[in-house]
PDB file of C-alpha atoms in Angstrom:
ATOM      1  CA  LEU A  93      81.292  91.605 129.032  1.00 67.00           C
ATOM      2  CA  TYR A  94      78.450  89.807 130.581  1.00 65.00           C
ATOM      3  CA  TYR A  95      79.118  89.710 134.082  1.00 64.00           C
ATOM      4  CA  LYS A  96      80.892  93.470 134.321  1.00 72.00           C
ATOM      5  CA  LEU A  97      80.368  95.941 131.610  1.00 75.00           C
ATOM      6  CA  GLU A  98      76.598  94.956 130.683  1.00 73.00           C
ATOM      7  CA  PRO A  99      75.670  95.597 134.262  1.00 70.00           C
ATOM      8  CA  LEU A 100      77.440  98.671 134.588  1.00 73.00           C
ATOM      9  CA  GLU A 101      76.315  99.795 131.395  1.00 74.00           C
ATOM     10  CA  LEU A 102      72.954  99.876 133.377  1.00 71.00           C
ATOM     11  CA  VAL A 103      73.629 101.988 136.001  1.00 70.00           C
ATOM     12  CA  TYR A 104      75.012 104.095 133.589  1.00 71.00           C
ATOM     13  CA  LYS A 105      72.281 104.534 131.568  1.00 71.00           C
ATOM     14  CA  ASN A 106      69.786 105.027 134.691  1.00 65.00           C
ATOM     15  CA  ILE A 107      71.805 108.066 135.416  1.00 65.00           C
ATOM     16  CA  ASP A 108      72.536 109.690 132.302  1.00 66.00           C
ATOM     17  CA  ILE A 109      70.351 108.557 129.277  1.00 62.00           C
ATOM     18  CA  SER A 110      72.926 109.891 126.930  1.00 68.00           C
ATOM     19  CA  TYR A 111      74.626 106.866 126.878  1.00 66.00           C
ATOM     20  CA  ASP A 112      77.482 106.605 123.954  1.00 69.00           C
ATOM     21  CA  PHE A 113      79.376 103.810 124.032  1.00 70.00           C
ATOM     22  CA  GLU A 114      77.016 101.425 122.319  1.00 73.00           C
ATOM     23  CA  GLU A 115      78.750 101.753 118.616  1.00 73.00           C
ATOM     24  CA  TYR A 116      82.127 101.792 120.044  1.00 73.00           C
ATOM     25  CA  LYS A 117      81.191  98.301 121.644  1.00 76.00           C
ATOM     26  CA  ASN A 118      79.268  96.705 118.834  1.00 75.00           C
ATOM     27  CA  THR A 119      82.708  97.626 116.473  1.00 75.00           C
ATOM     28  CA  THR A 120      85.386  96.919 118.566  1.00 75.00           C
ATOM     29  CA  ILE A 121      84.001  94.179 121.269  1.00 76.00           C
ATOM     30  CA  ILE A 122      81.283  92.380 119.842  1.00 75.00           C
ATOM     31  CA  LYS A 123      82.128  92.112 115.983  1.00 79.00           C
ATOM     32  CA  PRO A 124      85.494  90.945 116.813  1.00 78.00           C
ATOM     33  CA  LEU A 125      84.415  88.101 119.516  1.00 76.00           C
ATOM     34  CA  LEU A 126      81.841  87.044 116.745  1.00 76.00           C
ATOM     35  CA  LYS A 127      84.302  86.781 113.859  1.00 75.00           C
ATOM     36  CA  LEU A 128      86.718  84.719 116.297  1.00 72.00           C
ATOM     37  CA  GLN A 129      83.587  82.550 117.332  1.00 69.00           C
ATOM     38  CA  ALA A 130      82.233  81.881 113.438  1.00 64.00           C
ATOM     39  CA  HIS A 131      86.124  81.084 112.603  1.00 61.00           C
ATOM     40  CA  ASP A 132      86.074  78.285 115.461  1.00 59.00           C
ATOM     41  CA  SER A 133      82.709  76.922 114.656  1.00 55.00           C
ATOM     42  CA  LEU A 134      83.798  76.456 110.770  1.00 54.00           C
ATOM     43  CA  GLY A 135      86.502  74.643 112.018  1.00 59.00           C
ATOM     44  CA  GLY A 136      89.363  77.097 110.666  1.00 58.00           C
ATOM     45  CA  CYS A 137      92.975  76.273 110.273  1.00 61.00           C
ATOM     46  CA  ASN A 138      93.910  74.801 113.958  1.00 64.00           C
ATOM     47  CA  THR A 139      98.009  75.489 113.405  1.00 64.00           C
ATOM     48  CA  ASP A 140      99.675  76.879 116.442  1.00 67.00           C
ATOM     49  CA  THR A 141     100.157  80.259 114.530  1.00 70.00           C
ATOM     50  CA  THR A 142      96.034  80.684 114.018  1.00 70.00           C
ATOM     51  CA  ASN A 143      95.607  80.027 117.769  1.00 72.00           C
ATOM     52  CA  ASP A 144      98.048  82.230 119.298  1.00 78.00           C
ATOM     53  CA  ASP A 145      96.581  85.131 116.779  1.00 77.00           C
ATOM     54  CA  ILE A 146      93.368  83.949 118.134  1.00 76.00           C
ATOM     55  CA  VAL A 147      94.285  84.112 121.888  1.00 79.00           C
ATOM     56  CA  ALA A 148      96.016  87.762 120.944  1.00 81.00           C
ATOM     57  CA  LYS A 149      92.799  88.897 119.635  1.00 81.00           C
ATOM     58  CA  LEU A 150      90.868  87.687 122.439  1.00 82.00           C
ATOM     59  CA  LYS A 151      93.192  89.469 124.940  1.00 86.00           C
ATOM     60  CA  GLN A 152      92.904  92.956 122.681  1.00 84.00           C
ATOM     61  CA  VAL A 153      89.232  92.437 122.951  1.00 81.00           C
ATOM     62  CA  HIS A 154      89.287  92.081 126.828  1.00 83.00           C
ATOM     63  CA  ARG A 155      91.809  95.110 126.900  1.00 84.00           C
ATOM     64  CA  ARG A 156      89.195  97.051 125.320  1.00 81.00           C
ATOM     65  CA  ILE A 157      86.446  95.818 127.550  1.00 78.00           C
ATOM     66  CA  VAL A 158      88.795  96.496 131.181  1.00 82.00           C
ATOM     67  CA  SER A 159      88.994 100.164 129.443  1.00 81.00           C
ATOM     68  CA  ILE A 160      85.475 100.675 128.939  1.00 78.00           C
ATOM     69  CA  ILE A 161      84.095  99.511 132.571  1.00 77.00           C
ATOM     70  CA  ASP A 162      87.007 101.838 133.544  1.00 78.00           C
ATOM     71  CA  LEU A 163      85.971 104.806 131.500  1.00 75.00           C
ATOM     72  CA  ILE A 164      82.180 104.256 132.789  1.00 75.00           C
ATOM     73  CA  THR A 165      82.911 103.400 136.695  1.00 74.00           C
ATOM     74  CA  TYR A 166      84.686 107.438 136.210  1.00 74.00           C
ATOM     75  CA  LYS A 167      82.280 108.599 134.410  1.00 74.00           C
ATOM     76  CA  ILE A 168      79.781 107.593 137.263  1.00 71.00           C
ATOM     77  CA  ILE A 169      82.140 109.042 139.812  1.00 66.00           C
ATOM     78  CA  GLN A 170      82.331 112.271 137.808  1.00 69.00           C
ATOM     79  CA  LEU A 171      78.576 112.582 137.682  1.00 68.00           C
ATOM     80  CA  GLU A 172      78.242 112.131 141.151  1.00 60.00           C
ATOM     81  CA  GLU A 173      80.973 114.779 141.992  1.00 57.00           C
ATOM     82  CA  GLN A 174      78.785 117.146 140.337  1.00 56.00           C
ATOM     83  CA  HIS A 175      75.818 116.472 142.316  1.00 55.00           C
ATOM     84  CA  GLU A 176      77.300 115.161 145.470  1.00 50.00           C
ATOM     85  CA  SER A 177      80.190 116.250 147.975  1.00 52.00           C
ATOM     86  CA  ALA A 178      83.561 115.005 146.493  1.00 53.00           C
ATOM     87  CA  ASN A 179      83.973 112.969 149.884  1.00 61.00           C
ATOM     88  CA  THR A 180      81.733 110.113 149.527  1.00 64.00           C
ATOM     89  CA  ILE A 181      82.191 106.576 149.063  1.00 68.00           C
ATOM     90  CA  ASN A 182      80.116 105.416 145.805  1.00 67.00           C
ATOM     91  CA  ILE A 183      79.329 101.239 145.716  1.00 73.00           C
ATOM     92  CA  ILE A 184      78.113  99.889 142.777  1.00 72.00           C
ATOM     93  CA  ASN A 185      76.064  96.589 142.533  1.00 73.00           C
ATOM     94  CA  GLN A 186      76.720  95.376 139.251  1.00 69.00           C
ATOM     95  CA  ALA A 187      74.532  91.958 140.182  1.00 71.00           C
ATOM     96  CA  PRO A 188      70.837  91.179 138.812  1.00 75.00           C
ATOM     97  CA  PHE A 189      69.905  91.262 142.306  1.00 78.00           C
ATOM     98  CA  GLU A 190      70.184  92.786 145.651  1.00 83.00           C
ATOM     99  CA  HIS A 191      73.364  92.538 147.309  1.00 78.00           C
ATOM    100  CA  LYS A 192      74.835  93.640 150.840  1.00 82.00           C
ATOM    101  CA  LEU A 193      78.607  94.181 150.841  1.00 79.00           C
ATOM    102  CA  ILE A 194      81.041  92.360 153.352  1.00 84.00           C
ATOM    103  CA  LYS A 195      84.665  92.861 152.206  1.00 83.00           C
ATOM    104  CA  THR A 196      88.223  93.307 153.811  1.00 86.00           C
ATOM    105  CA  MET A 197      89.900  96.026 152.018  1.00 81.00           C
ATOM    106  CA  THR A 198      92.972  98.276 151.705  1.00 82.00           C
ATOM    107  CA  ILE A 199      92.521 102.247 152.019  1.00 77.00           C
ATOM    108  CA  TYR A 200      94.573 105.041 152.356  1.00 74.00           C
ATOM    109  CA  SER A 201      93.981 107.703 154.385  1.00 75.00           C
ATOM    110  CA  LYS A 202      95.448 111.269 156.731  1.00 74.00           C
ATOM    111  CA  ASN A 203      93.487 109.592 159.499  1.00 76.00           C
ATOM    112  CA  SER A 204      95.062 106.657 161.659  1.00 81.00           C
ATOM    113  CA  GLU A 205      91.724 105.131 162.055  1.00 82.00           C
ATOM    114  CA  MET A 206      88.379 105.187 160.280  1.00 77.00           C
ATOM    115  CA  ASN A 207      85.316 103.561 162.594  1.00 78.00           C
ATOM    116  CA  ILE A 208      82.610 105.200 160.893  1.00 77.00           C
ATOM    117  CA  GLU A 209      78.658 104.191 160.400  1.00 76.00           C
ATOM    118  CA  ASN A 210      75.571 105.578 159.541  1.00 72.00           C
ATOM    119  CA  ASP A 211      72.201 103.614 158.414  1.00 73.00           C
ATOM    120  CA  PHE A 212      73.970 102.553 155.072  1.00 75.00           C
ATOM    121  CA  ILE A 213      77.322 101.753 155.705  1.00 78.00           C
ATOM    122  CA  LYS A 214      80.006 100.753 158.837  1.00 83.00           C
ATOM    123  CA  ILE A 215      83.625 101.285 158.014  1.00 83.00           C
ATOM    124  CA  ILE A 216      85.835  99.232 161.263  1.00 86.00           C
ATOM    125  CA  THR A 217      89.690  99.561 160.925  1.00 88.00           C
ATOM    126  CA  LEU A 218      91.413  96.133 161.334  1.00 89.00           C
ATOM    127  CA  GLU A 219      94.925  97.238 160.890  1.00 88.00           C
ATOM    128  CA  SER A 220      96.812 100.502 160.811  1.00 88.00           C
ATOM    129  CA  LYS A 221     100.286 101.316 159.598  1.00 86.00           C
ATOM    130  CA  SER A 222     102.086 104.773 158.761  1.00 84.00           C
ATOM    131  CA  ILE A 223     103.378 105.187 155.200  1.00 80.00           C
ATOM    132  CA  GLY A 224     104.211 108.705 154.954  1.00 66.00           C
ATOM    133  CA  PHE A 225     107.200 110.151 154.228  1.00 65.00           C
ATOM    134  CA  ASN A 226     106.634 114.041 154.334  1.00 59.00           C
ATOM    135  CA  GLU A 227     103.104 114.091 155.893  1.00 66.00           C
ATOM    136  CA  ASP A 228     101.422 110.953 158.069  1.00 74.00           C
ATOM    137  CA  VAL A 229      99.899 108.786 155.646  1.00 77.00           C
ATOM    138  CA  TYR A 230      98.251 105.389 156.895  1.00 81.00           C
ATOM    139  CA  GLU A 231      97.466 102.284 155.081  1.00 82.00           C
ATOM    140  CA  LEU A 232      94.216 100.879 156.638  1.00 83.00           C
ATOM    141  CA  LYS A 233      92.985  97.626 156.212  1.00 87.00           C
ATOM    142  CA  VAL A 234      89.431  97.971 157.183  1.00 86.00           C
ATOM    143  CA  LEU A 235      85.916  95.974 157.018  1.00 87.00           C
ATOM    144  CA  LEU A 236      83.314  97.351 155.092  1.00 83.00           C
ATOM    145  CA  ILE A 237      79.915  96.451 155.819  1.00 85.00           C
ATOM    146  CA  THR A 238      76.954  97.404 153.784  1.00 82.00           C
ATOM    147  CA  LYS A 239      72.934  97.143 153.931  1.00 81.00           C
ATOM    148  CA  LYS A 240      71.198  95.715 150.950  1.00 82.00           C
ATOM    149  CA  ILE A 241      72.027  97.497 147.314  1.00 79.00           C
ATOM    150  CA  ARG A 242      69.618  97.230 144.761  1.00 78.00           C
ATOM    151  CA  ALA A 243      70.269  95.222 141.522  1.00 75.00           C
ATOM    152  CA  PHE A 244      71.832  97.633 138.611  1.00 68.00           C
ATOM    153  CA  SER A 245      72.390 100.791 140.776  1.00 69.00           C
ATOM    154  CA  ARG A 246      74.664 102.253 142.979  1.00 68.00           C
ATOM    155  CA  SER A 247      74.361 103.917 146.636  1.00 69.00           C
ATOM    156  CA  ILE A 248      76.528 106.801 148.078  1.00 66.00           C
ATOM    157  CA  ALA A 249      77.529 107.328 151.568  1.00 65.00           C
ATOM    158  CA  ASN A 250      78.684 110.976 152.260  1.00 61.00           C
ATOM    159  CA  LEU A 251      81.539 110.742 154.789  1.00 61.00           C
ATOM    160  CA  ASP A 252      80.606 114.311 156.012  1.00 57.00           C
ATOM    161  CA  ASP A 253      77.575 112.958 157.245  1.00 52.00           C
ATOM    162  CA  ILE A 254      78.408 109.650 158.867  1.00 52.00           C
ATOM    163  CA  GLU A 255      79.685 109.912 162.914  1.00 51.00           C
ATOM    164  CA  GLN A 256      83.134 109.236 163.236  1.00 53.00           C
ATOM    165  CA  LYS A 257      83.369 107.091 166.400  1.00 49.00           C
ATOM    166  CA  LYS A 258      85.362 103.895 168.244  1.00 46.00           C
ATOM    167  CA  TRP A 259      83.308 100.742 166.919  1.00 45.00           C
ATOM    168  CA  ASN A 260      83.437  97.745 169.635  1.00 44.00           C
ATOM    169  CA  LEU A 261      81.563  94.997 168.307  1.00 44.00           C
ATOM    170  CA  SER A 262      80.123  92.515 170.861  1.00 43.00           C
ATOM    171  CA  THR A 263      82.217  89.411 172.034  1.00 40.00           C
ATOM    172  CA  GLY A 264      82.130  86.600 169.616  1.00 43.00           C
ATOM    173  CA  GLU A 265      80.093  88.010 167.389  1.00 46.00           C
ATOM    174  CA  LYS A 266      80.675  86.370 164.138  1.00 46.00           C
ATOM    175  CA  ILE A 267      80.718  88.218 160.459  1.00 49.00           C
ATOM    176  CA  VAL A 268      80.810  85.865 157.263  1.00 46.00           C
ATOM    177  CA  LEU A 269      83.091  87.161 154.677  1.00 47.00           C
ATOM    178  CA  ASN A 270      83.747  85.313 151.251  1.00 45.00           C
ATOM    179  CA  ASP A 271      83.350  81.888 153.052  1.00 44.00           C
ATOM    180  CA  LYS A 272      85.240  82.891 155.900  1.00 46.00           C
ATOM    181  CA  TYR A 273      84.008  83.171 159.690  1.00 43.00           C
ATOM    182  CA  ILE A 274      86.112  86.412 161.411  1.00 44.00           C
ATOM    183  CA  ILE A 275      85.149  86.286 164.741  1.00 42.00           C
ATOM    184  CA  ILE A 276      85.786  90.015 166.481  1.00 42.00           C
ATOM    185  CA  ASN A 277      86.490  90.620 170.326  1.00 39.00           C
ATOM    186  CA  SER A 278      86.519  93.903 171.479  1.00 39.00           C
ATOM    187  CA  GLY A 279      86.916  95.694 167.554  1.00 42.00           C
ATOM    188  CA  LYS A 280      89.963  93.118 166.994  1.00 42.00           C
ATOM    189  CA  ILE A 281      90.001  90.118 164.686  1.00 40.00           C
ATOM    190  CA  ILE A 282      91.093  86.912 167.705  1.00 37.00           C
ATOM    191  CA  LYS A 283      90.252  84.122 165.282  1.00 35.00           C
ATOM    192  CA  LYS A 284      89.974  83.380 161.365  1.00 37.00           C
ATOM    193  CA  ILE A 285      88.104  79.968 160.704  1.00 36.00           C
ATOM    194  CA  PHE A 286      88.702  79.381 156.987  1.00 34.00           C
ATOM    195  CA  PHE A 287      86.504  76.405 154.717  1.00 29.00           C
TER     196      PHE A 287
END
C-alpha cells in the first residue's frame, strides 16, 4: 500500500488529474484494514477461527491492492500510447528519491539480440535462446541500465530512436547489480561475485 500503490497514484495523478480510484481505495482497502486493526487492538477473540478469518481478509485486501496497482500501471501505459509510439519502454520510479535502474530481466523478441542505447537507456543481451514454433521468437536475458529517474515519475525510451549496435564493455568493467558484482569481458559475463 505505502511502497507501491500510493507512489504509483502520485505518478498517475501527475499524468491525468482525473484520478478516480480514491473512493474505491478508501472503501475496499483502508476501511477493512482499519477494522482489522481495531479488532486486534481491542483484544478481540483470539481463536484459530478468528485468526484464520483475519488472515483471509488481509489476503483479500492484498489482492485488491495488487489489482489497483495493475490497473494504474495499465492506464499509465495506455495514456502514453496515445501520445507516443507503441514501440517504447516505460520505466516507472515509485521511490521518493531519484533512482538509477540496473537490472537483469527476461524479455521476448523476434530479434535474437537487443543491444541498444541512447542518452537514457542501455540494453545489453547476455543470453539468447529460440523458443518459437511457427515464427522465430527469442527469449533474451538482458542487462538494463538507465540514467537516474526523478522521484514519483516515469521515463520513456522510444525504441524507434535508439541505435541498434553491438555492445562491447571494456575488459574488466564492473557493474553493481543488487549487491552483486558482474564482471563483463567483451560483452559476456565471465565472473559473478556474490556477497
